[in-house]
């Protein structure tokens, strides 16, 4: 792997770390893995507001399922 | 048009010949050549022949034959040849795989059906609309970040605000530094927009994370040091941790271990030497990824406390926001050292290091604390007092107060805020109840409105206080010294409002219960509320708490207005004719449903006027009447009667325009009749005074109504004429006619003939009356209104005695409403006459008349005889006292028959 490639990956990792820190400070309840997935989707051209709406809807469904079944909700 | 030079030269034309047209000959095979016209003569230029112009014939050009354009035959692009679905399919697959990961992280994949449906939903939502690029993220995210910082600072979450600001700056620096077209993460504004959309209110864990984040930034974890041979060789022998345990050397035998220092309060940067600082900067420090604020210190050894970065953090976090620093040494001349000193003492007792004692505390200026308490009094969220478990509790501290003293001062303020909060909840609950609900009466609504008005007065006062503080802070109150402290605020609220709001809350709880919902009937609840309010006024006046009494009196007056207006409406409109349920459920007069409709009794039925409308009350165990407020009890019956009178007048078609209607509100009434009327609306009114005020206000209306009814009865209903007729008939004042009738009747009885026949009785009476009219006397009775009938025993033996007359009925159809006034006494009088006649026949009358004198007197029952001739007992003839015949003790002042 070339040094440029390594630098690029390190920079991306650093940016992702900072984004994760901001996400924690804003109390978005996104773990690192989910945040990475969201970043990839947005980089692929997905609208961030639409993605946020989808995430909130999935969380809502999960909490209603949890109430129905009495099982703990998945992290994310 | 002249031919052009390009045409063939025109020969000279004769005047009679028209030249051949130079226009291209038309191919008109169907048309023949037109002969030249004799009128068309075209003359050329003075006969000269114009040579052909050099411009006429255009030479052939190299561009004349134009090659075919390449645009018209464009080669087919390779893109157009590519199938469109392939690109979209690739994009779609990518999104689907990412959606699968997202759903797995958020929901899990245990329920397959749900899992797949969620993936479908996400894919559908994001692939169709999600491909739109967001181009306005750059400006939006900058504003949003600043908003979040400001919001955190306002809520006194300084660590969170600093952390947000720092992280945002780092992100910007990182992005600008590494800006490259080929970088992995390009759409940074979009990522931030996603985070802002998913942001939630901060929790305690967020604040903890923010603190640890800042701590880690200031004291970054040192890089893990790899032990190399170079380092080993640089060290002296048997020095360094790597020598531990080597060659069996016991711990402690290796140099370069720092002994833990004794506890000291001087853990400040100033206590370190410069060498120490250089060494400590490169020392190692334990670092954990998921670190919480308390955990930061739990895992540290004392050596870590000396880290330069850590000490910088401590120095920075010491002291309240905005102040220069917090000293832990007590200085009697400096009040701000009291709180921290006491806290230090308490911390030492709990074996907590000095540096950590103040870190969890938040400190606030006292004037800011006063402003926060003013905000809390207005029921808004604030920093000082938090609403928890139905009560307010304080969090930030004041430097110059100990915990106990601060808690003591804030306890009373918190209690007042709690009381206000409960009152606001009650008012909100009443206002949010639907209007059609039975539990929401007009009085309850008026009470809630009155309480809300008092709360708004408090809000206004708090806002004025806050304004003064702000103006004084900015120097806009020159020459005025404003003392801003919690104690002064406590004193001012007490002087301004006393315990008014706690008293109101007690009234609410006593009448409506803890859940603020009425359980009894509307009238009972209304009466209980008004009685309770008035009782509280009396209690506070007796105790000398005039401000509280004034506030409660204002609330009482406003709460009583609906009931007062109902009374006015009842007095004005009276009882409804045939209307059922036309009164409010909380009014103390109710309709019993005896209307004049199809299923009700008629207007002529006395039950309708007696029982149609009654007072609504029920007796409780103490014998008091519930449903009727105490101060209305003296006037309840007259009000009811007056309303019935108005209804009767309406039924008679007589208007009540003669009554002067000048209805005043209860507030005007009480203010006008009170002994004192201060600016705040306080006055000393007892329950008796209020009752008498109300009675004096309503009495004219009741009297006017009664007078109008009397006039209508006497004038419209011709009361005196009917009374005179009744007297003539029932009291046998028309002696000659009645004697004539009796003679005929007794003759029939004596002849043993059937005398109780309906036809005979009425015919005889008619003949008697007509004969008296023919004689010259006026018509003293309207024969159509009189009907005689017999309903007594058919036994012949009874018919021969006076007892046989007991069943004789004389009915006089008095028009409505006079029918309720008179009673039937004719039969009794007839019995007396029969006995008299029988005794006369036996010849014992002379003896009897001397010893016994009949004295009968009839008392007329009526609504009153005002306005008519003065009827006294002497009008009926001389009155003789004596034994009364018959079972009824009626005294009839008639002529004695001697």
mmCIF file with all atom_site columns, N, CA and C in Angstrom, chain B residues 236-262:
data_model
loop_
_atom_site.group_PDB
_atom_site.id
_atom_site.type_symbol
_atom_site.label_atom_id
_atom_site.label_alt_id
_atom_site.label_comp_id
_atom_site.label_asym_id
_atom_site.label_entity_id
_atom_site.label_seq_id
_atom_site.pdbx_PDB_ins_code
_atom_site.Cartn_x
_atom_site.Cartn_y
_atom_site.Cartn_z
_atom_site.occupancy
_atom_site.B_iso_or_equiv
_atom_site.pdbx_formal_charge
_atom_site.auth_seq_id
_atom_site.auth_comp_id
_atom_site.auth_asym_id
_atom_site.auth_atom_id
_atom_site.pdbx_PDB_model_num
ATOM 1  N N  . UNK B 1 236 ? 21.134 4.226   33.108 1.00 0.00 ? 236 UNK B N  1
ATOM 2  C CA . UNK B 1 236 ? 22.187 3.669   33.962 1.00 0.00 ? 236 UNK B CA 1
ATOM 3  C C  . UNK B 1 236 ? 21.787 2.267   34.373 1.00 0.00 ? 236 UNK B C  1
ATOM 4  N N  . UNK B 1 237 ? 22.742 1.471   34.753 1.00 0.00 ? 237 UNK B N  1
ATOM 5  C CA . UNK B 1 237 ? 22.394 0.105   35.147 1.00 0.00 ? 237 UNK B CA 1
ATOM 6  C C  . UNK B 1 237 ? 21.481 0.105   36.360 1.00 0.00 ? 237 UNK B C  1
ATOM 7  N N  . UNK B 1 238 ? 20.634 -0.814  36.389 1.00 0.00 ? 238 UNK B N  1
ATOM 8  C CA . UNK B 1 238 ? 19.679 -1.000  37.472 1.00 0.00 ? 238 UNK B CA 1
ATOM 9  C C  . UNK B 1 238 ? 18.781 0.222   37.689 1.00 0.00 ? 238 UNK B C  1
ATOM 10 N N  . UNK B 1 239 ? 18.584 0.937   36.640 1.00 0.00 ? 239 UNK B N  1
ATOM 11 C CA . UNK B 1 239 ? 17.637 2.045   36.713 1.00 0.00 ? 239 UNK B CA 1
ATOM 12 C C  . UNK B 1 239 ? 16.564 1.846   35.660 1.00 0.00 ? 239 UNK B C  1
ATOM 13 N N  . UNK B 1 240 ? 15.383 2.163   36.005 1.00 0.00 ? 240 UNK B N  1
ATOM 14 C CA . UNK B 1 240 ? 14.280 1.998   35.046 1.00 0.00 ? 240 UNK B CA 1
ATOM 15 C C  . UNK B 1 240 ? 13.397 0.816   35.438 1.00 0.00 ? 240 UNK B C  1
ATOM 16 N N  . UNK B 1 241 ? 12.210 0.901   35.070 1.00 0.00 ? 241 UNK B N  1
ATOM 17 C CA . UNK B 1 241 ? 11.221 -0.099  35.460 1.00 0.00 ? 241 UNK B CA 1
ATOM 18 C C  . UNK B 1 241 ? 11.516 -1.452  34.828 1.00 0.00 ? 241 UNK B C  1
ATOM 19 N N  . UNK B 1 242 ? 12.180 -1.436  33.693 1.00 0.00 ? 242 UNK B N  1
ATOM 20 C CA . UNK B 1 242 ? 12.415 -2.703  33.013 1.00 0.00 ? 242 UNK B CA 1
ATOM 21 C C  . UNK B 1 242 ? 13.352 -3.601  33.810 1.00 0.00 ? 242 UNK B C  1
ATOM 22 N N  . UNK B 1 243 ? 14.000 -3.056  34.834 1.00 0.00 ? 243 UNK B N  1
ATOM 23 C CA . UNK B 1 243 ? 14.871 -3.858  35.660 1.00 0.00 ? 243 UNK B CA 1
ATOM 24 C C  . UNK B 1 243 ? 14.111 -4.571  36.765 1.00 0.00 ? 243 UNK B C  1
ATOM 25 N N  . UNK B 1 244 ? 12.803 -4.267  36.893 1.00 0.00 ? 244 UNK B N  1
ATOM 26 C CA . UNK B 1 244 ? 12.055 -4.868  37.989 1.00 0.00 ? 244 UNK B CA 1
ATOM 27 C C  . UNK B 1 244 ? 11.972 -6.369  37.790 1.00 0.00 ? 244 UNK B C  1
ATOM 28 N N  . UNK B 1 245 ? 12.216 -7.064  38.822 1.00 0.00 ? 245 UNK B N  1
ATOM 29 C CA . UNK B 1 245 ? 12.092 -8.515  38.792 1.00 0.00 ? 245 UNK B CA 1
ATOM 30 C C  . UNK B 1 245 ? 13.245 -9.238  38.130 1.00 0.00 ? 245 UNK B C  1
ATOM 31 N N  . UNK B 1 246 ? 14.150 -8.459  37.603 1.00 0.00 ? 246 UNK B N  1
ATOM 32 C CA . UNK B 1 246 ? 15.288 -9.106  36.939 1.00 0.00 ? 246 UNK B CA 1
ATOM 33 C C  . UNK B 1 246 ? 16.296 -9.532  38.000 1.00 0.00 ? 246 UNK B C  1
ATOM 34 N N  . UNK B 1 247 ? 16.861 -10.667 37.829 1.00 0.00 ? 247 UNK B N  1
ATOM 35 C CA . UNK B 1 247 ? 17.822 -11.213 38.786 1.00 0.00 ? 247 UNK B CA 1
ATOM 36 C C  . UNK B 1 247 ? 17.256 -11.334 40.189 1.00 0.00 ? 247 UNK B C  1
ATOM 37 N N  . UNK B 1 248 ? 15.953 -11.441 40.231 1.00 0.00 ? 248 UNK B N  1
ATOM 38 C CA . UNK B 1 248 ? 15.332 -11.658 41.532 1.00 0.00 ? 248 UNK B CA 1
ATOM 39 C C  . UNK B 1 248 ? 15.370 -10.475 42.455 1.00 0.00 ? 248 UNK B C  1
ATOM 40 N N  . UNK B 1 249 ? 15.542 -9.279  41.914 1.00 0.00 ? 249 UNK B N  1
ATOM 41 C CA . UNK B 1 249 ? 15.598 -8.115  42.787 1.00 0.00 ? 249 UNK B CA 1
ATOM 42 C C  . UNK B 1 249 ? 14.215 -7.786  43.277 1.00 0.00 ? 249 UNK B C  1
ATOM 43 N N  . UNK B 1 250 ? 14.081 -7.533  44.558 1.00 0.00 ? 250 UNK B N  1
ATOM 44 C CA . UNK B 1 250 ? 12.759 -7.221  45.109 1.00 0.00 ? 250 UNK B CA 1
ATOM 45 C C  . UNK B 1 250 ? 12.304 -5.838  44.660 1.00 0.00 ? 250 UNK B C  1
ATOM 46 N N  . UNK B 1 251 ? 10.997 -5.605  44.718 1.00 0.00 ? 251 UNK B N  1
ATOM 47 C CA . UNK B 1 251 ? 10.495 -4.270  44.371 1.00 0.00 ? 251 UNK B CA 1
ATOM 48 C C  . UNK B 1 251 ? 11.021 -3.236  45.355 1.00 0.00 ? 251 UNK B C  1
ATOM 49 N N  . UNK B 1 252 ? 11.274 -2.078  44.863 1.00 0.00 ? 252 UNK B N  1
ATOM 50 C CA . UNK B 1 252 ? 11.781 -1.014  45.732 1.00 0.00 ? 252 UNK B CA 1
ATOM 51 C C  . UNK B 1 252 ? 13.277 -0.881  45.661 1.00 0.00 ? 252 UNK B C  1
ATOM 52 N N  . UNK B 1 253 ? 13.917 -1.881  45.120 1.00 0.00 ? 253 UNK B N  1
ATOM 53 C CA . UNK B 1 253 ? 15.360 -1.793  45.063 1.00 0.00 ? 253 UNK B CA 1
ATOM 54 C C  . UNK B 1 253 ? 15.837 -1.094  43.798 1.00 0.00 ? 253 UNK B C  1
ATOM 55 N N  . UNK B 1 254 ? 14.878 -0.748  42.949 1.00 0.00 ? 254 UNK B N  1
ATOM 56 C CA . UNK B 1 254 ? 15.233 -0.080  41.693 1.00 0.00 ? 254 UNK B CA 1
ATOM 57 C C  . UNK B 1 254 ? 15.042 1.407   41.877 1.00 0.00 ? 254 UNK B C  1
ATOM 58 N N  . UNK B 1 255 ? 15.938 2.169   41.377 1.00 0.00 ? 255 UNK B N  1
ATOM 59 C CA . UNK B 1 255 ? 15.826 3.609   41.501 1.00 0.00 ? 255 UNK B CA 1
ATOM 60 C C  . UNK B 1 255 ? 14.822 4.140   40.498 1.00 0.00 ? 255 UNK B C  1
ATOM 61 N N  . UNK B 1 256 ? 14.607 5.428   40.567 1.00 0.00 ? 256 UNK B N  1
ATOM 62 C CA . UNK B 1 256 ? 13.767 6.138   39.600 1.00 0.00 ? 256 UNK B CA 1
ATOM 63 C C  . UNK B 1 256 ? 12.261 5.906   39.829 1.00 0.00 ? 256 UNK B C  1
ATOM 64 N N  . UNK B 1 257 ? 11.918 5.430   41.012 1.00 0.00 ? 257 UNK B N  1
ATOM 65 C CA . UNK B 1 257 ? 10.504 5.367   41.363 1.00 0.00 ? 257 UNK B CA 1
ATOM 66 C C  . UNK B 1 257 ? 10.192 6.544   42.250 1.00 0.00 ? 257 UNK B C  1
ATOM 67 N N  . UNK B 1 258 ? 9.166  7.232   41.945 1.00 0.00 ? 258 UNK B N  1
ATOM 68 C CA . UNK B 1 258 ? 8.826  8.405   42.741 1.00 0.00 ? 258 UNK B CA 1
ATOM 69 C C  . UNK B 1 258 ? 7.949  7.961   43.896 1.00 0.00 ? 258 UNK B C  1
ATOM 70 N N  . UNK B 1 259 ? 8.311  8.436   45.092 1.00 0.00 ? 259 UNK B N  1
ATOM 71 C CA . UNK B 1 259 ? 7.511  8.136   46.259 1.00 0.00 ? 259 UNK B CA 1
ATOM 72 C C  . UNK B 1 259 ? 6.253  8.986   46.233 1.00 0.00 ? 259 UNK B C  1
ATOM 73 N N  . UNK B 1 260 ? 5.141  8.443   46.641 1.00 0.00 ? 260 UNK B N  1
ATOM 74 C CA . UNK B 1 260 ? 3.914  9.265   46.670 1.00 0.00 ? 260 UNK B CA 1
ATOM 75 C C  . UNK B 1 260 ? 4.055  10.382  47.687 1.00 0.00 ? 260 UNK B C  1
ATOM 76 N N  . UNK B 1 261 ? 3.644  11.584  47.307 1.00 0.00 ? 261 UNK B N  1
ATOM 77 C CA . UNK B 1 261 ? 3.732  12.740  48.187 1.00 0.00 ? 261 UNK B CA 1
ATOM 78 C C  . UNK B 1 261 ? 2.607  12.716  49.209 1.00 0.00 ? 261 UNK B C  1
ATOM 79 N N  . UNK B 1 262 ? 2.837  13.441  50.284 1.00 0.00 ? 262 UNK B N  1
ATOM 80 C CA . UNK B 1 262 ? 1.768  13.555  51.287 1.00 0.00 ? 262 UNK B CA 1
ATOM 81 C C  . UNK B 1 262 ? 0.655  14.448  50.756 1.00 0.00 ? 262 UNK B C  1
#
